[in-house]
Amino acid sequence: MDCSSYSTYCYRCDDFVVNDTKLGLVQKVREHLQNLESSAFTADRHRKRKLLENSSLNSKLLKVNGSTTAICATGLRNLGNTCFMNAILQSLSNIEQFCCYFKELPAVELRNGKTAGRRTYHTRSQGDSNVSLVEEFRKTLCALWQGSQTAFSPESLFYVVWKIMPNFRGYQQQDAHEFMRYLLDHLHLELQGGFNGVSRSALLQENSSLSASNKCCINGASTVVTAIFGGVLQNEVNCLICGTESRKFDPFLDLSLDIPSQFRSKRSKNQENGPVCSLRDCLRSFTDLEELDETELYMCHKCRKKQKSTKKFWIQKLPKVLCLHLKRFHWTAYLRNKVDTYVEFPLRGLDMKCYLLEPENSGPESCLYDLAAVVVHHGSGVGSGHYTAYAGHEGRWFHFNDSTVTLTDEETVGKAKAYILFYVERQAKAGSDKL
């Protein structure tokens, strides 16, 4: 039973249930939890008042140009190992174009009539037609950056995730990158339908900055997801026997980069045994010419059989927001190990021009990216540990640790052992720092 919404979930049925026992024990537990919640309300309000009064530390942290300002960021409550979701949501909320699009969508009332405004228990009978990932995602983004002193609880969004993404049901730790991909894919699919009587493709066309030059479509029509995160790779394979070359274009929403094996024993930035691994090393490893091993033999149409071959990736089209996933988790014979190597990454001026298929056709600054957010995994295993996020907002950096949001600095961000990096395309005439 969820202690906030009092919904009951059955693992045998793999769904929310509404049935009670003959003695009404489920309802008794609900009433008991409600009484506990009421009695704790007074103590909680007193605690919050003390926190507000004791603001001297925050005043020092937020002293800008001689004046103090309040932290406007809002934290997200952990609903039970949901830090993986919170870190992704906070990162996406700091990607301005993406966030603004959802916040400007018209609201949808999923319940009406007698049930409007009531707390409803999620049940099997509600069906998938009564949930909208886009709507709950929109509500969550609107709740962030409102200056609220109380952390927002994304329980409605989490229940929709449970409903449409069975992989994430339950309260065990999940992989943040896997969640991000499922989230973006499902948002993309839902956005291709209608929204409150308005075609979402029409809403996208209204925003010319998103629809212009958008040629990357994944699984159907273009949406804000592909317009912002969508890029295109050219996959080039050459047969080593006859020299036949095969090319194909693959759309992507993010790039998964290996940490080169020669750096995997290094755990900290200050370790002295050899050079520090950089993001450029990971990108070079991803795009360099590679000979495929025996398990990945290429089916050559000229030789008419599987042959040894080489593979190389080029970036044919860069996205507006470049999402880079560092592959820190690797399977061994018995378990999944984490590569804890520190990877140096730039906060400004990541230059992607040298990885382009046709760099001569790009402008002088069209390939420069500035960091918007970083997701960090703390701990040793994918099924354990903790996720937090760093994100920049209006010239300041924040650390998002579930309900807690603290102001931080660029030096601290640069020392983080990044797991997922979000880079935003730099606007023209904005400096020339390069990686």
Coordinates of C-alpha atoms in Angstrom, one line a residue:
M1 CA 0.0 0.0 0.0
D2 CA 1.2 3.4 -0.9
C3 CA 1.3 5.6 2.2
S4 CA 0.5 8.8 0.3
S5 CA -2.4 7.8 -2.0
Y6 CA -3.4 4.6 -0.1
S7 CA -3.5 2.7 -3.3
T8 CA -3.0 -1.1 -3.0
Y9 CA -0.9 -3.0 -5.4
C10 CA -1.0 -6.8 -5.8
Y11 CA 2.2 -8.4 -7.1
R12 CA 0.4 -11.6 -8.0
C13 CA -2.1 -9.8 -10.2
D14 CA 0.6 -7.3 -11.3
D15 CA -1.9 -4.5 -11.0
F16 CA -3.7 -2.1 -8.6
V17 CA -6.6 -3.7 -6.8
V18 CA -9.8 -2.3 -5.3
N19 CA -11.1 -5.4 -3.5
D20 CA -11.1 -5.5 0.3
T21 CA -11.2 -8.4 2.7
K22 CA -14.5 -9.5 4.3
L23 CA -13.5 -7.7 7.5
G24 CA -12.6 -4.5 5.7
L25 CA -9.0 -4.7 6.8
V26 CA -7.6 -2.7 3.9
Q27 CA -9.9 0.2 4.7
K28 CA -8.9 0.0 8.4
V29 CA -5.2 0.3 7.4
R30 CA -6.1 3.3 5.3
E31 CA -7.9 5.0 8.2
H32 CA -5.0 4.2 10.5
L33 CA -2.5 5.8 8.0
Q34 CA -4.8 8.9 7.6
N35 CA -4.9 9.3 11.4
L36 CA -1.1 9.1 11.6
E37 CA -0.8 11.6 8.8
S38 CA -3.1 14.0 10.6
S39 CA -1.2 13.7 13.9
A40 CA 2.1 14.2 12.1
F41 CA 0.9 17.3 10.3
T42 CA 1.3 19.7 13.3
A43 CA 4.8 18.4 14.0
D44 CA 5.8 18.7 10.3
R45 CA 4.5 22.3 10.1
H46 CA 6.5 23.2 13.2
R47 CA 9.6 21.7 11.6
K48 CA 9.2 23.6 8.4
R49 CA 8.7 26.8 10.3
K50 CA 12.1 26.3 12.0
L51 CA 13.7 25.5 8.7
L52 CA 12.4 28.7 7.2
E53 CA 13.5 30.8 10.2
N54 CA 17.0 29.3 10.0
S55 CA 17.8 30.7 6.6
S56 CA 21.2 32.2 7.3
L57 CA 23.1 29.5 5.5
N58 CA 21.0 29.8 2.4
S59 CA 21.4 33.6 2.5
K60 CA 25.1 33.2 2.4
L61 CA 25.0 30.7 -0.5
L62 CA 22.6 32.9 -2.5
K63 CA 24.3 36.2 -2.1
V64 CA 24.5 37.5 -5.6
N65 CA 25.8 41.1 -6.4
G66 CA 25.2 42.2 -2.8
S67 CA 21.6 41.0 -2.6
T68 CA 20.2 37.7 -1.4
T69 CA 17.7 35.6 -3.4
A70 CA 15.7 32.5 -2.5
I71 CA 16.2 29.1 -4.1
C72 CA 13.4 28.9 -6.7
A73 CA 14.0 25.2 -7.4
T74 CA 11.6 22.5 -6.0
G75 CA 12.7 19.1 -5.0
L76 CA 11.0 15.8 -5.8
R77 CA 9.9 13.3 -3.1
N78 CA 11.4 9.8 -3.2
L79 CA 8.4 7.4 -3.4
G80 CA 10.6 4.4 -2.7
N81 CA 13.8 4.0 -4.7
T82 CA 12.5 6.5 -7.3
C83 CA 15.7 8.6 -7.3
F84 CA 16.3 7.3 -10.8
M85 CA 13.1 9.0 -12.0
N86 CA 13.7 12.2 -10.0
A87 CA 17.2 12.7 -11.4
I88 CA 15.9 12.4 -15.0
L89 CA 12.9 14.7 -14.4
Q90 CA 15.0 17.4 -12.8
S91 CA 17.4 17.2 -15.7
L92 CA 14.7 17.4 -18.4
S93 CA 13.1 20.3 -16.5
N94 CA 16.2 22.3 -17.0
I95 CA 16.2 21.9 -20.8
E96 CA 14.4 25.1 -21.6
Q97 CA 12.9 24.4 -25.1
F98 CA 11.7 20.9 -24.1
C99 CA 10.3 22.0 -20.7
C100 CA 8.5 25.1 -22.1
Y101 CA 6.8 23.1 -24.8
F102 CA 5.1 20.8 -22.3
K103 CA 4.3 23.6 -19.8
E104 CA 2.5 25.5 -22.6
L105 CA 0.3 22.5 -23.6
P106 CA -3.4 22.8 -22.7
A107 CA -4.4 20.9 -19.5
V108 CA -6.5 17.8 -19.8
E109 CA -9.1 16.8 -17.1
L110 CA -8.9 13.0 -17.0
R111 CA -11.8 12.8 -14.5
N112 CA -15.1 14.6 -14.6
G113 CA -18.5 14.6 -13.1
K114 CA -18.9 13.2 -9.6
T115 CA -15.2 12.0 -9.4
A116 CA -13.7 15.4 -10.4
G117 CA -11.3 16.7 -7.7
R118 CA -11.5 13.6 -5.6
R119 CA -8.6 11.4 -4.6
T120 CA -9.1 8.2 -6.5
Y121 CA -7.5 4.8 -5.8
H122 CA -5.9 3.3 -8.9
T123 CA -7.6 0.1 -9.8
R124 CA -7.7 -2.5 -12.5
S125 CA -11.0 -1.2 -13.8
Q126 CA -9.7 2.3 -14.6
G127 CA -8.0 1.0 -17.8
D128 CA -5.3 2.6 -19.9
S129 CA -7.7 5.1 -21.5
N130 CA -7.8 7.1 -18.3
V131 CA -4.1 7.8 -18.1
S132 CA -1.9 10.3 -20.0
L133 CA 1.8 10.3 -19.6
V134 CA 2.0 13.7 -21.4
E135 CA -0.5 15.2 -19.0
E136 CA 1.2 14.0 -15.8
F137 CA 4.6 14.9 -17.2
R138 CA 3.3 18.4 -17.9
K139 CA 1.9 18.7 -14.4
T140 CA 5.2 17.7 -12.9
L141 CA 7.2 20.2 -15.0
C142 CA 4.8 22.9 -14.0
A143 CA 5.3 22.1 -10.3
L144 CA 9.0 22.6 -10.6
W145 CA 10.7 26.0 -10.5
Q146 CA 7.7 27.5 -8.7
G147 CA 9.7 28.5 -5.6
S148 CA 7.8 26.1 -3.3
Q149 CA 9.5 25.3 0.0
T150 CA 7.8 21.9 0.0
A151 CA 9.1 19.1 -2.3
F152 CA 6.6 18.0 -5.0
S153 CA 5.4 14.4 -4.9
P154 CA 5.3 12.9 -8.5
E155 CA 3.1 10.0 -7.4
S156 CA 0.5 10.6 -10.2
L157 CA 3.2 10.4 -12.8
F158 CA 4.8 7.4 -11.2
Y159 CA 1.4 5.5 -11.3
V160 CA 1.1 6.3 -15.0
V161 CA 4.6 5.0 -15.5
W162 CA 3.6 1.8 -13.7
K163 CA 0.5 1.5 -16.0
I164 CA 2.2 1.9 -19.3
M165 CA 5.8 0.8 -18.5
P166 CA 5.6 -2.6 -16.8
N167 CA 9.4 -2.8 -16.4
F168 CA 9.3 -0.1 -13.8
R169 CA 6.5 -1.5 -11.5
G170 CA 7.5 -2.0 -8.0
Y171 CA 9.9 -0.1 -5.7
Q172 CA 13.2 -1.6 -6.6
Q173 CA 16.1 0.5 -7.9
Q174 CA 16.0 1.0 -11.7
D175 CA 18.5 2.3 -14.3
A176 CA 18.1 6.0 -14.9
H177 CA 19.2 5.8 -18.6
E178 CA 16.8 3.0 -19.3
F179 CA 14.0 5.0 -17.7
M180 CA 14.9 8.1 -19.7
R181 CA 14.7 6.1 -23.0
Y182 CA 11.3 4.6 -22.1
L183 CA 10.0 7.9 -21.0
L184 CA 11.1 9.8 -24.2
D185 CA 9.8 6.9 -26.4
H186 CA 6.4 6.8 -24.8
L187 CA 6.1 10.6 -24.8
H188 CA 6.9 10.6 -28.5
L189 CA 4.3 7.9 -29.2
E190 CA 1.6 9.6 -27.2
L191 CA 2.4 13.0 -28.7
Q192 CA 1.7 11.6 -32.2
G193 CA -2.0 11.4 -31.2
G194 CA -4.5 14.1 -30.4
F195 CA -4.3 16.3 -27.3
N196 CA -7.5 17.8 -25.9
G197 CA -8.9 18.0 -29.4
V198 CA -5.8 19.6 -30.9
S199 CA -3.4 17.7 -33.1
R200 CA 0.0 17.6 -31.4
S201 CA 1.7 17.9 -34.8
A202 CA -0.2 21.2 -35.2
L203 CA 1.1 22.3 -31.8
L204 CA 4.6 21.5 -32.9
Q205 CA 4.2 23.4 -36.1
E206 CA 3.2 26.5 -34.1
N207 CA 6.6 26.6 -32.6
S208 CA 8.7 27.3 -35.7
S209 CA 12.0 27.0 -33.8
L210 CA 11.2 23.4 -33.1
S211 CA 9.8 22.4 -36.5
A212 CA 12.4 24.1 -38.6
S213 CA 15.0 21.8 -40.2
N214 CA 13.6 18.9 -38.2
K215 CA 14.2 15.8 -40.3
C216 CA 14.6 13.1 -37.6
C217 CA 11.6 11.0 -37.2
I218 CA 11.6 7.9 -35.0
N219 CA 8.6 5.5 -35.2
G220 CA 6.3 7.8 -37.2
A221 CA 5.7 11.5 -37.3
S222 CA 8.0 14.1 -35.8
T223 CA 7.3 15.4 -32.2
V224 CA 9.0 17.7 -29.8
V225 CA 11.0 14.7 -28.6
T226 CA 12.6 14.1 -32.0
A227 CA 12.8 17.8 -32.8
I228 CA 15.0 18.4 -29.8
F229 CA 16.8 15.1 -29.0
G230 CA 16.7 13.6 -32.5
G231 CA 19.9 13.2 -34.4
V232 CA 21.0 10.9 -37.3
L233 CA 24.0 8.5 -37.4
Q234 CA 25.6 7.1 -40.6
N235 CA 26.6 3.5 -40.0
E236 CA 29.4 2.5 -42.5
V237 CA 30.3 -1.2 -42.8
N238 CA 33.1 -2.5 -45.2
C239 CA 33.6 -6.1 -46.1
L240 CA 37.3 -7.0 -45.6
I241 CA 37.2 -9.7 -48.2
C242 CA 35.7 -8.0 -51.3
G243 CA 35.7 -4.3 -50.1
T244 CA 32.0 -3.9 -50.5
E245 CA 30.7 -0.9 -48.6
S246 CA 27.3 -0.7 -46.9
R247 CA 25.8 2.5 -45.5
K248 CA 22.6 3.1 -43.6
F249 CA 21.3 6.0 -41.6
D250 CA 20.0 5.4 -38.0
P251 CA 18.1 8.0 -36.0
F252 CA 19.0 8.4 -32.3
L253 CA 17.8 10.2 -29.2
D254 CA 21.0 9.6 -27.3
L255 CA 24.5 8.2 -27.8
S256 CA 25.8 5.4 -25.5
L257 CA 29.6 5.7 -25.2
D258 CA 32.0 3.1 -23.9
I259 CA 34.7 4.2 -21.4
P260 CA 37.9 3.0 -23.2
S261 CA 39.4 -0.1 -21.4
Q262 CA 42.8 1.6 -20.8
F263 CA 41.1 4.1 -18.4
R264 CA 38.8 1.7 -16.5
S265 CA 41.2 1.2 -13.5
K266 CA 41.3 4.9 -12.8
R267 CA 38.7 6.0 -10.2
S268 CA 39.5 9.7 -9.5
K269 CA 40.5 12.8 -11.3
N270 CA 43.6 13.2 -9.2
Q271 CA 45.0 9.7 -9.7
E272 CA 48.5 9.9 -11.1
N273 CA 48.9 6.7 -13.1
G274 CA 48.5 7.9 -16.6
P275 CA 46.2 10.5 -18.3
V276 CA 42.7 11.3 -17.2
C277 CA 39.9 9.9 -19.4
S278 CA 38.1 12.7 -21.2
L279 CA 34.7 12.8 -23.0
R280 CA 36.7 13.3 -26.2
D281 CA 38.3 9.8 -25.6
C282 CA 34.9 8.3 -25.2
L283 CA 33.5 10.0 -28.4
R284 CA 36.6 9.0 -30.3
S285 CA 36.2 5.4 -29.2
F286 CA 32.6 5.5 -30.4
T287 CA 33.4 6.9 -33.9
D288 CA 36.8 5.3 -34.6
L289 CA 37.1 2.6 -37.2
E290 CA 36.5 -0.8 -35.6
E291 CA 37.0 -4.4 -36.8
L292 CA 33.9 -6.5 -35.9
D293 CA 34.7 -9.7 -34.0
E294 CA 33.6 -13.2 -34.9
T295 CA 30.2 -12.9 -33.2
E296 CA 29.3 -9.8 -35.4
L297 CA 30.2 -11.1 -38.9
Y298 CA 28.7 -8.9 -41.6
M299 CA 26.4 -10.5 -44.2
C300 CA 28.0 -9.3 -47.5
H301 CA 25.6 -9.2 -50.4
K302 CA 28.4 -9.5 -52.9
C303 CA 30.1 -12.4 -51.2
R304 CA 26.7 -13.8 -50.3
K305 CA 27.9 -15.0 -46.9
K306 CA 29.0 -13.6 -43.5
Q307 CA 32.4 -12.0 -43.7
K308 CA 34.9 -10.2 -41.5
S309 CA 34.3 -6.5 -41.7
T310 CA 35.0 -3.0 -40.3
K311 CA 32.5 -0.6 -38.9
K312 CA 32.6 3.2 -38.4
F313 CA 30.0 5.7 -37.2
W314 CA 29.6 9.3 -38.5
I315 CA 27.1 11.8 -37.2
Q316 CA 25.0 12.9 -40.1
K317 CA 22.8 15.3 -38.1
L318 CA 23.4 16.7 -34.7
P319 CA 20.4 17.3 -32.3
K320 CA 19.5 20.5 -30.5
V321 CA 20.1 18.7 -27.3
L322 CA 22.9 16.1 -27.3
C323 CA 22.4 13.4 -24.7
L324 CA 25.5 11.3 -24.0
H325 CA 25.2 8.1 -21.9
L326 CA 28.5 6.8 -20.4
K327 CA 28.3 3.0 -20.3
R328 CA 29.3 2.4 -16.7
F329 CA 27.6 -0.9 -16.2
H330 CA 29.1 -4.1 -17.8
W331 CA 28.0 -7.7 -17.5
T332 CA 30.5 -10.3 -16.5
A333 CA 29.8 -14.0 -16.3
Y334 CA 27.9 -13.7 -13.0
L335 CA 27.1 -10.1 -12.2
R336 CA 27.0 -6.6 -13.5
N337 CA 30.0 -4.5 -12.7
K338 CA 30.3 -0.7 -12.5
V339 CA 33.1 1.2 -14.2
D340 CA 33.7 3.9 -11.6
T341 CA 36.3 5.9 -13.7
Y342 CA 36.2 9.6 -13.6
V343 CA 35.5 11.1 -17.1
E344 CA 36.5 14.7 -17.6
F345 CA 33.8 16.7 -19.4
P346 CA 33.5 20.4 -20.5
L347 CA 30.9 22.6 -19.0
R348 CA 31.1 24.9 -22.1
G349 CA 32.1 24.6 -25.7
L350 CA 31.9 20.8 -26.4
D351 CA 32.9 20.8 -30.1
M352 CA 31.3 18.0 -32.1
K353 CA 32.5 19.2 -35.6
C354 CA 35.2 16.5 -36.0
Y355 CA 32.6 13.7 -35.6
L356 CA 30.4 15.0 -38.4
L357 CA 30.0 13.3 -41.7
E358 CA 30.2 16.6 -43.6
P359 CA 31.8 19.1 -41.3
E360 CA 32.4 21.6 -44.1
N361 CA 28.6 22.2 -44.4
S362 CA 28.3 23.3 -40.8
G363 CA 28.6 26.8 -39.5
P364 CA 31.6 28.0 -37.3
E365 CA 29.6 27.7 -34.1
S366 CA 26.8 25.3 -35.0
C367 CA 28.6 22.3 -33.5
L368 CA 29.3 23.9 -30.1
Y369 CA 27.4 22.6 -27.1
D370 CA 27.1 23.8 -23.5
L371 CA 26.3 21.6 -20.5
A372 CA 22.7 21.8 -19.2
A373 CA 22.5 18.8 -16.8
V374 CA 24.4 15.8 -15.4
V375 CA 23.0 12.6 -13.9
V376 CA 25.3 10.9 -11.4
H377 CA 25.0 7.3 -10.0
H378 CA 26.5 6.9 -6.5
G379 CA 27.2 3.3 -5.5
S380 CA 28.6 0.1 -6.9
G381 CA 25.7 -1.6 -8.7
V382 CA 22.9 -0.9 -11.1
G383 CA 20.3 -2.4 -8.8
S384 CA 21.5 -0.4 -5.8
G385 CA 23.1 2.9 -5.1
H386 CA 21.5 6.4 -5.5
Y387 CA 20.9 8.9 -8.4
T388 CA 21.3 12.6 -8.1
A389 CA 21.5 15.4 -10.8
Y390 CA 23.3 18.7 -11.3
A391 CA 21.6 21.2 -13.6
G392 CA 22.2 24.8 -14.6
H393 CA 19.4 27.3 -14.4
E394 CA 19.7 31.1 -15.2
G395 CA 23.4 31.1 -14.7
R396 CA 23.5 29.1 -11.5
W397 CA 24.1 25.4 -10.8
F398 CA 21.9 23.3 -8.5
H399 CA 22.3 19.9 -7.0
F400 CA 19.1 17.9 -7.0
N401 CA 19.0 15.1 -4.4
D402 CA 15.4 14.0 -4.3
S403 CA 13.6 16.4 -1.9
T404 CA 16.8 18.4 -1.3
V405 CA 18.0 21.1 -3.6
T406 CA 21.2 23.0 -2.9
L407 CA 23.1 25.7 -4.8
T408 CA 26.5 24.5 -6.0
D409 CA 29.4 25.7 -8.1
E410 CA 31.0 24.8 -11.5
E411 CA 34.0 23.2 -9.8
T412 CA 31.8 20.7 -7.9
V413 CA 29.8 19.9 -11.1
G414 CA 33.1 19.3 -13.1
K415 CA 34.3 16.7 -10.5
A416 CA 31.1 14.6 -10.7
K417 CA 31.4 11.1 -12.1
A418 CA 28.9 11.6 -14.9
Y419 CA 26.5 8.9 -16.0
I420 CA 24.3 10.9 -18.4
L421 CA 25.2 14.3 -19.8
F422 CA 22.8 16.7 -21.5
Y423 CA 24.4 19.3 -23.8
V424 CA 22.4 22.1 -25.4
E425 CA 23.3 23.5 -28.8
R426 CA 24.9 26.9 -28.4
Q427 CA 23.3 29.9 -29.9
A428 CA 25.3 31.9 -32.5
K429 CA 27.8 34.5 -31.3
A430 CA 28.3 33.0 -27.8
G431 CA 32.0 32.7 -27.3
S432 CA 34.5 30.2 -28.6
D433 CA 35.6 27.9 -25.8
K434 CA 36.3 24.4 -27.2
L435 CA 36.9 20.9 -25.9

